[in-house]
């Protein structure tokens, strides 16, 4: 294991601590205040600077995330609100969206609310507000490496309304600043079912300041709303009130190695005791089943967030996807696999 700039064996580490959680690992918590009361959290520290919270009650999504004490993600004023408050009608999703490093949008629908097949679908689908089942959270040694694994199952189902099942696995390792997400979505029903999937990563201050730099994959950029300029899509600004959100579709060129990535560089990221250092955050994903990239730019006051959103769809809604001929349909028993990694250096 490489830890604190030095290579250790398992026994050398164990000789230096009373329990491994002295350095890093998993801790299970239950929140107990306001609309967060009863929400469960799995808190993870890698011992190398990266820490993040996984929320089993909200689709095993990632809430707060930090590096050396400085926040990487944007947090909604709603907090890690319990999913019992969720309103699935129209824009009700916005009232209980936690923000955080990742909000999963799907599994059947994502993007704008609308109607399809005689049914109504609210904003961004149900995944972010669906409690996981069969949740496992464990840390264990493999040789001289201490692995951290969180896994579970999220199901979106209703009578006569489709049945999609997501199996999620989140991995990291002691001594590393990396989060790996591996998802498999299968149609557990007996009829073809729409499947829209969008990974809504939310980055915020102090990772985002006027000094931040962005590197997007090669391709063209177009605003979702006609007439909106793309000028400044790759720049960040100080908070502005009011600010009208901007959403961009990135039409990506084919990835030579089968992966796309977005980099965020912060030359003056605060680390401790008034000090700062340059860091680079890279979000990469396997492009085969996530060929699209949506960007949400919202440097407003209070809503000061950048959304980087690998997806298999746009955000205009299910009916628009159907008309375009781009709506993904999963046949009974069919599945899709998704692979995403977040790395900090």
Tab-separated table of C-alpha atoms in Angstrom:
chain	number	residue	atom	x	y	z
A	1	UNK	CA	0.000	0.000	0.000
A	2	UNK	CA	1.194	3.487	-0.904
A	3	UNK	CA	0.189	5.752	1.983
A	4	UNK	CA	1.499	9.206	2.901
A	5	UNK	CA	4.218	8.905	0.281
A	6	UNK	CA	5.590	5.607	1.561
A	7	UNK	CA	4.980	1.950	0.703
A	8	UNK	CA	3.732	-0.213	3.606
A	9	UNK	CA	2.785	-3.840	4.013
A	10	UNK	CA	-0.457	-4.787	5.746
A	11	UNK	CA	1.354	-5.807	8.925
A	12	UNK	CA	3.376	-2.585	8.978
A	13	UNK	CA	0.146	-0.578	8.870
A	14	UNK	CA	-1.578	-2.725	11.479
A	15	UNK	CA	1.393	-2.322	13.805
A	16	UNK	CA	0.923	1.453	13.749
A	17	UNK	CA	-2.818	1.705	14.528
A	18	UNK	CA	-5.360	0.372	17.001
A	19	UNK	CA	-7.937	-0.094	14.220
A	20	UNK	CA	-7.770	0.651	10.521
A	21	UNK	CA	-10.443	3.377	10.850
A	22	UNK	CA	-7.770	5.466	12.565
A	23	UNK	CA	-6.472	6.064	9.033
A	24	UNK	CA	-9.552	5.570	6.896
A	25	UNK	CA	-12.447	3.266	6.120
A	26	UNK	CA	-16.222	3.123	6.519
A	27	UNK	CA	-18.529	4.457	9.187
A	28	UNK	CA	-22.331	4.071	9.159
A	29	UNK	CA	-24.374	7.002	10.459
A	30	UNK	CA	-28.020	7.984	10.840
A	31	UNK	CA	-29.018	11.639	10.584
A	32	UNK	CA	-31.338	13.012	13.254
A	33	UNK	CA	-32.393	16.579	12.482
A	34	UNK	CA	-35.211	18.200	10.536
A	35	UNK	CA	-36.137	16.748	7.177
A	36	UNK	CA	-32.924	14.668	7.231
A	37	UNK	CA	-34.129	12.708	10.276
A	38	UNK	CA	-33.792	8.969	9.711
A	39	UNK	CA	-31.605	9.241	6.607
A	40	UNK	CA	-28.706	6.814	6.612
A	41	UNK	CA	-25.191	7.740	5.523
A	42	UNK	CA	-22.118	5.639	4.833
A	43	UNK	CA	-19.122	7.895	5.443
A	44	UNK	CA	-15.898	6.946	3.666
A	45	UNK	CA	-12.331	8.177	4.184
A	46	UNK	CA	-9.451	6.892	2.053
A	47	UNK	CA	-6.665	8.225	4.301
A	48	UNK	CA	-5.110	10.036	1.351
A	49	UNK	CA	-7.237	13.195	1.488
A	50	UNK	CA	-10.470	12.031	-0.153
A	51	UNK	CA	-13.653	11.658	1.886
A	52	UNK	CA	-17.236	11.210	0.707
A	53	UNK	CA	-20.690	10.184	1.905
A	54	UNK	CA	-22.873	7.533	0.284
A	55	UNK	CA	-26.639	7.779	0.896
A	56	UNK	CA	-28.351	4.348	0.796
A	57	UNK	CA	-31.800	5.920	1.221
A	58	UNK	CA	-31.279	8.010	-1.909
A	59	UNK	CA	-30.254	5.523	-4.562
A	60	UNK	CA	-26.739	4.943	-3.164
A	61	UNK	CA	-25.883	8.377	-4.541
A	62	UNK	CA	-22.873	10.378	-3.373
A	63	UNK	CA	-23.570	13.361	-1.121
A	64	UNK	CA	-20.815	15.541	0.332
A	65	UNK	CA	-17.296	14.964	-0.980
A	66	UNK	CA	-14.071	16.667	0.063
A	67	UNK	CA	-10.333	16.585	-0.492
A	68	UNK	CA	-8.003	17.565	2.351
A	69	UNK	CA	-10.960	19.222	4.037
A	70	UNK	CA	-11.992	21.352	1.035
A	71	UNK	CA	-15.349	20.608	-0.585
A	72	UNK	CA	-15.460	19.175	-4.099
A	73	UNK	CA	-19.232	19.060	-4.498
A	74	UNK	CA	-22.131	21.473	-4.444
A	75	UNK	CA	-24.732	20.846	-1.727
A	76	UNK	CA	-28.384	21.772	-2.109
A	77	UNK	CA	-30.041	23.782	0.669
A	78	UNK	CA	-32.414	20.816	1.062
A	79	UNK	CA	-29.603	18.672	2.479
A	80	UNK	CA	-29.790	14.889	2.636
A	81	UNK	CA	-33.552	15.085	2.997
A	82	UNK	CA	-35.324	11.797	3.701
A	83	UNK	CA	-36.960	10.328	0.560
A	84	UNK	CA	-40.370	10.220	2.268
A	85	UNK	CA	-40.643	13.940	1.413
A	86	UNK	CA	-40.220	13.274	-2.310
A	87	UNK	CA	-42.852	14.649	-4.695
A	88	UNK	CA	-42.718	12.850	-8.055
A	89	UNK	CA	-45.044	15.268	-9.859
A	90	UNK	CA	-43.730	17.728	-12.449
A	91	UNK	CA	-40.817	19.689	-10.874
A	92	UNK	CA	-41.276	18.307	-7.344
A	93	UNK	CA	-37.875	16.570	-7.609
A	94	UNK	CA	-36.219	19.972	-7.119
A	95	UNK	CA	-37.572	20.335	-3.569
A	96	UNK	CA	-35.749	17.248	-2.270
A	97	UNK	CA	-32.751	16.936	-4.597
A	98	UNK	CA	-29.705	16.787	-2.327
A	99	UNK	CA	-27.099	17.993	-4.766
A	100	UNK	CA	-23.903	16.345	-3.650
A	101	UNK	CA	-21.286	14.751	-5.828
A	102	UNK	CA	-23.756	12.498	-7.687
A	103	UNK	CA	-27.512	12.418	-8.200
A	104	UNK	CA	-28.609	9.518	-10.403
A	105	UNK	CA	-31.351	10.489	-12.864
A	106	UNK	CA	-33.412	7.589	-14.232
A	107	UNK	CA	-34.037	4.678	-14.331
A	108	UNK	CA	-37.051	4.813	-16.652
A	109	UNK	CA	-37.115	8.570	-17.266
A	110	UNK	CA	-34.703	11.494	-16.943
A	111	UNK	CA	-34.756	15.135	-17.921
A	112	UNK	CA	-37.832	17.324	-18.260
A	113	UNK	CA	-41.199	16.145	-16.944
A	114	UNK	CA	-43.770	14.960	-19.444
A	115	UNK	CA	-46.086	12.214	-20.611
A	116	UNK	CA	-45.328	8.971	-22.397
A	117	UNK	CA	-47.542	5.996	-23.100
A	118	UNK	CA	-50.401	7.530	-21.137
A	119	UNK	CA	-48.259	7.964	-18.004
A	120	UNK	CA	-46.824	11.096	-16.375
A	121	UNK	CA	-43.143	11.327	-15.485
A	122	UNK	CA	-41.674	13.982	-13.192
A	123	UNK	CA	-38.343	15.715	-13.512
A	124	UNK	CA	-35.289	13.405	-13.630
A	125	UNK	CA	-37.052	10.213	-12.567
A	126	UNK	CA	-37.160	8.315	-9.289
A	127	UNK	CA	-33.665	6.847	-8.817
A	128	UNK	CA	-32.290	9.646	-6.602
A	129	UNK	CA	-35.201	9.186	-4.166
A	130	UNK	CA	-35.367	5.389	-4.085
A	131	UNK	CA	-33.916	3.583	-1.035
A	132	UNK	CA	-31.483	0.806	-1.859
A	133	UNK	CA	-31.956	-2.821	-0.823
A	134	UNK	CA	-29.396	-5.480	0.067
A	135	UNK	CA	-26.860	-2.797	0.983
A	136	UNK	CA	-23.344	-4.040	1.728
A	137	UNK	CA	-20.582	-1.820	3.116
A	138	UNK	CA	-17.267	-3.450	3.849
A	139	UNK	CA	-13.551	-2.882	4.136
A	140	UNK	CA	-11.139	-5.800	3.753
A	141	UNK	CA	-7.548	-6.651	2.965
A	142	UNK	CA	-6.403	-8.220	-0.274
A	143	UNK	CA	-2.727	-8.767	0.200
A	144	UNK	CA	-1.267	-5.425	1.256
A	145	UNK	CA	-4.168	-3.357	-0.138
A	146	UNK	CA	-7.211	-2.365	1.920
A	147	UNK	CA	-10.292	-2.356	-0.317
A	148	UNK	CA	-13.493	-0.428	0.417
A	149	UNK	CA	-16.731	-1.584	-1.223
A	150	UNK	CA	-20.341	-0.387	-1.011
A	151	UNK	CA	-23.055	-2.118	-3.033
A	152	UNK	CA	-26.786	-2.448	-3.259
A	153	UNK	CA	-29.882	-2.756	-5.436
A	154	UNK	CA	-32.293	0.009	-6.529
A	155	UNK	CA	-35.558	-0.927	-8.230
A	156	UNK	CA	-38.007	1.242	-10.132
A	157	UNK	CA	-41.242	-0.633	-10.583
A	158	UNK	CA	-44.998	-0.245	-10.530
A	159	UNK	CA	-47.911	-2.370	-11.636
A	160	UNK	CA	-48.241	-2.007	-15.415
A	161	UNK	CA	-45.440	0.558	-15.329
A	162	UNK	CA	-42.203	-1.319	-16.004
A	163	UNK	CA	-39.602	-2.935	-13.766
A	164	UNK	CA	-35.967	-1.851	-13.974
A	165	UNK	CA	-33.358	-3.030	-11.472
A	166	UNK	CA	-30.045	-1.272	-10.829
A	167	UNK	CA	-27.170	-3.092	-9.157
A	168	UNK	CA	-24.584	-0.540	-8.013
A	169	UNK	CA	-21.083	-1.071	-6.699
A	170	UNK	CA	-18.899	1.778	-5.404
A	171	UNK	CA	-15.232	1.063	-4.749
A	172	UNK	CA	-12.190	2.863	-3.464
A	173	UNK	CA	-8.979	1.873	-1.714
A	174	UNK	CA	-7.055	3.071	1.330
A	175	UNK	CA	-4.273	5.385	0.213
A	176	UNK	CA	-5.961	6.368	-3.077
A	177	UNK	CA	-8.034	9.345	-4.181
A	178	UNK	CA	-10.335	7.549	-6.572
A	179	UNK	CA	-13.996	6.534	-6.641
A	180	UNK	CA	-15.132	3.818	-9.053
A	181	UNK	CA	-18.813	3.268	-9.836
A	182	UNK	CA	-20.010	0.150	-11.628
A	183	UNK	CA	-23.723	-0.082	-12.435
A	184	UNK	CA	-25.791	-2.723	-14.175
A	185	UNK	CA	-29.395	-1.907	-15.110
A	186	UNK	CA	-31.600	-4.773	-16.217
A	187	UNK	CA	-35.197	-5.063	-17.312
A	188	UNK	CA	-36.621	-7.446	-14.725
A	189	UNK	CA	-40.079	-7.222	-16.276
A	190	UNK	CA	-41.674	-9.031	-19.185
A	191	UNK	CA	-42.289	-6.124	-21.560
A	192	UNK	CA	-39.936	-3.682	-23.250
A	193	UNK	CA	-39.307	-0.653	-21.024
A	194	UNK	CA	-37.856	2.824	-21.674
A	195	UNK	CA	-34.499	3.373	-20.010
A	196	UNK	CA	-33.056	6.877	-19.606
A	197	UNK	CA	-29.876	7.206	-17.545
A	198	UNK	CA	-28.074	10.412	-16.608
A	199	UNK	CA	-25.301	10.733	-14.004
A	200	UNK	CA	-25.709	14.229	-12.530
A	201	UNK	CA	-22.310	15.066	-10.983
A	202	UNK	CA	-22.339	18.404	-9.146
A	203	UNK	CA	-19.125	20.328	-8.486
A	204	UNK	CA	-18.901	23.457	-6.355
A	205	UNK	CA	-16.795	25.902	-4.343
A	206	UNK	CA	-13.890	25.904	-3.546
A	207	UNK	CA	-13.115	23.542	-6.415
A	208	UNK	CA	-14.919	26.088	-8.591
A	209	UNK	CA	-13.607	29.654	-8.535
A	210	UNK	CA	-12.759	32.192	-11.204
A	211	UNK	CA	-9.336	30.507	-11.433
A	212	UNK	CA	-10.747	27.053	-12.279
A	213	UNK	CA	-9.988	25.547	-15.675
A	214	UNK	CA	-12.022	22.957	-17.575
A	215	UNK	CA	-11.011	20.440	-20.216
A	216	UNK	CA	-13.927	18.873	-22.104
A	217	UNK	CA	-13.818	16.004	-24.594
A	218	UNK	CA	-13.417	16.905	-28.242
A	219	UNK	CA	-16.645	17.662	-30.065
A	220	UNK	CA	-19.195	20.398	-30.652
A	221	UNK	CA	-21.234	22.305	-28.061
A	222	UNK	CA	-24.806	23.523	-28.430
A	223	UNK	CA	-27.184	25.129	-25.963
A	224	UNK	CA	-30.345	23.140	-25.256
A	225	UNK	CA	-32.414	26.337	-25.516
A	226	UNK	CA	-32.262	27.917	-28.963
A	227	UNK	CA	-30.682	31.362	-29.017
A	228	UNK	CA	-28.613	30.898	-25.865
A	229	UNK	CA	-24.945	31.645	-26.459
A	230	UNK	CA	-22.308	29.017	-25.755
A	231	UNK	CA	-19.778	31.738	-24.938
A	232	UNK	CA	-18.170	31.025	-21.584
A	233	UNK	CA	-19.314	27.417	-21.313
A	234	UNK	CA	-15.732	26.476	-20.402
A	235	UNK	CA	-15.191	29.309	-17.906
A	236	UNK	CA	-16.356	29.942	-14.334
A	237	UNK	CA	-17.462	33.218	-12.792
A	238	UNK	CA	-18.141	34.734	-9.381
A	239	UNK	CA	-21.683	34.233	-7.984
A	240	UNK	CA	-24.297	36.326	-9.730
A	241	UNK	CA	-27.871	37.065	-8.651
A	242	UNK	CA	-29.964	36.568	-10.600
A	243	UNK	CA	-28.440	34.133	-13.086
A	244	UNK	CA	-30.385	32.113	-15.651
A	245	UNK	CA	-29.121	28.554	-15.767
A	246	UNK	CA	-27.598	27.341	-19.006
A	247	UNK	CA	-27.642	23.773	-20.259
A	248	UNK	CA	-25.426	22.533	-23.069
A	249	UNK	CA	-25.304	19.358	-25.114
A	250	UNK	CA	-21.813	18.196	-26.021
A	251	UNK	CA	-21.773	16.160	-29.234
A	252	UNK	CA	-18.680	14.070	-28.590
A	253	UNK	CA	-16.256	12.657	-31.093
A	254	UNK	CA	-15.613	8.932	-30.919
A	255	UNK	CA	-13.343	7.965	-28.049
A	256	UNK	CA	-10.250	6.143	-29.248
A	257	UNK	CA	-9.899	4.126	-26.042
A	258	UNK	CA	-13.636	3.797	-25.413
A	259	UNK	CA	-13.671	6.424	-22.653
A	260	UNK	CA	-14.471	10.115	-22.349
A	261	UNK	CA	-13.318	12.421	-19.576
A	262	UNK	CA	-13.770	15.925	-18.186
A	263	UNK	CA	-11.031	17.568	-16.139
A	264	UNK	CA	-11.419	20.375	-13.612
A	265	UNK	CA	-8.183	22.098	-12.591
A	266	UNK	CA	-8.001	24.352	-9.555
A	267	UNK	CA	-4.588	26.016	-9.136
A	268	UNK	CA	-5.351	27.303	-5.622
A	269	UNK	CA	-7.349	24.629	-3.833
A	270	UNK	CA	-7.374	25.155	-0.032
A	271	UNK	CA	-5.817	22.244	1.833
A	272	UNK	CA	-5.167	23.302	5.442
A	273	UNK	CA	-3.948	26.101	7.720
A	274	UNK	CA	-4.474	28.780	5.088
A	275	UNK	CA	-2.388	26.899	2.530
A	276	UNK	CA	-3.402	25.995	-0.999
A	277	UNK	CA	-2.179	23.674	-3.732
A	278	UNK	CA	-3.108	22.840	-7.326
A	279	UNK	CA	-5.393	19.842	-7.824
A	280	UNK	CA	-6.978	18.174	-10.836
A	281	UNK	CA	-10.292	16.325	-10.670
A	282	UNK	CA	-11.018	13.941	-13.547
A	283	UNK	CA	-14.395	12.371	-14.238
A	284	UNK	CA	-14.083	9.576	-16.791
A	285	UNK	CA	-16.644	7.145	-18.117
A	286	UNK	CA	-16.988	4.284	-20.568
A	287	UNK	CA	-18.677	5.827	-23.585
A	288	UNK	CA	-20.303	2.745	-25.152
A	289	UNK	CA	-23.533	3.073	-23.164
A	290	UNK	CA	-23.068	6.733	-22.129
A	291	UNK	CA	-22.418	8.416	-25.493
A	292	UNK	CA	-23.843	11.817	-24.523
A	293	UNK	CA	-22.618	14.614	-22.247
A	294	UNK	CA	-24.893	17.276	-20.762
A	295	UNK	CA	-23.425	20.312	-18.976
A	296	UNK	CA	-25.415	22.340	-16.442
A	297	UNK	CA	-23.841	25.723	-15.769
A	298	UNK	CA	-25.304	27.554	-12.791
A	299	UNK	CA	-22.902	30.086	-11.194
A	300	UNK	CA	-25.771	31.830	-9.431
A	301	UNK	CA	-25.788	33.030	-5.850
A	302	UNK	CA	-26.651	30.064	-3.614
A	303	UNK	CA	-27.055	27.824	-6.657
A	304	UNK	CA	-23.355	27.949	-7.483
A	305	UNK	CA	-22.875	24.620	-9.236
A	306	UNK	CA	-21.464	22.965	-12.312
A	307	UNK	CA	-23.212	19.805	-13.467
A	308	UNK	CA	-21.216	17.346	-15.564
A	309	UNK	CA	-23.682	14.712	-16.750
A	310	UNK	CA	-22.688	11.647	-18.795
A	311	UNK	CA	-25.883	10.143	-20.189
A	312	UNK	CA	-27.608	7.896	-22.703
A	313	UNK	CA	-30.172	10.648	-23.392
A	314	UNK	CA	-30.716	14.390	-23.476
A	315	UNK	CA	-32.653	16.393	-20.893
A	316	UNK	CA	-35.615	17.409	-23.025
A	317	UNK	CA	-37.768	14.503	-21.823
A	318	UNK	CA	-38.955	11.069	-22.858
A	319	UNK	CA	-41.323	12.162	-25.612
A	320	UNK	CA	-38.587	14.204	-27.292
A	321	UNK	CA	-36.285	11.176	-27.193
A	322	UNK	CA	-39.017	9.059	-28.769
A	323	UNK	CA	-39.580	11.542	-31.603
A	324	UNK	CA	-35.842	11.678	-32.272
A	325	UNK	CA	-35.669	7.903	-32.398
A	326	UNK	CA	-33.041	7.919	-29.631
A	327	UNK	CA	-35.087	6.543	-26.720
A	328	UNK	CA	-33.319	3.484	-25.318
A	329	UNK	CA	-35.672	0.532	-24.838
A	330	UNK	CA	-34.629	-2.472	-22.765
A	331	UNK	CA	-36.175	-5.765	-23.784
A	332	UNK	CA	-37.189	-8.256	-21.070
A	333	UNK	CA	-34.031	-9.610	-19.454
A	334	UNK	CA	-31.792	-7.146	-21.319
A	335	UNK	CA	-29.237	-5.113	-19.376
A	336	UNK	CA	-26.811	-2.201	-19.731
A	337	UNK	CA	-23.519	-1.731	-17.897
A	338	UNK	CA	-22.068	1.632	-16.893
A	339	UNK	CA	-18.564	2.441	-15.656
A	340	UNK	CA	-17.482	5.798	-14.206
A	341	UNK	CA	-14.405	6.886	-12.254
A	342	UNK	CA	-13.566	10.056	-10.340
A	343	UNK	CA	-9.873	10.699	-9.633
A	344	UNK	CA	-8.127	13.516	-7.748
A	345	UNK	CA	-4.437	14.298	-8.204
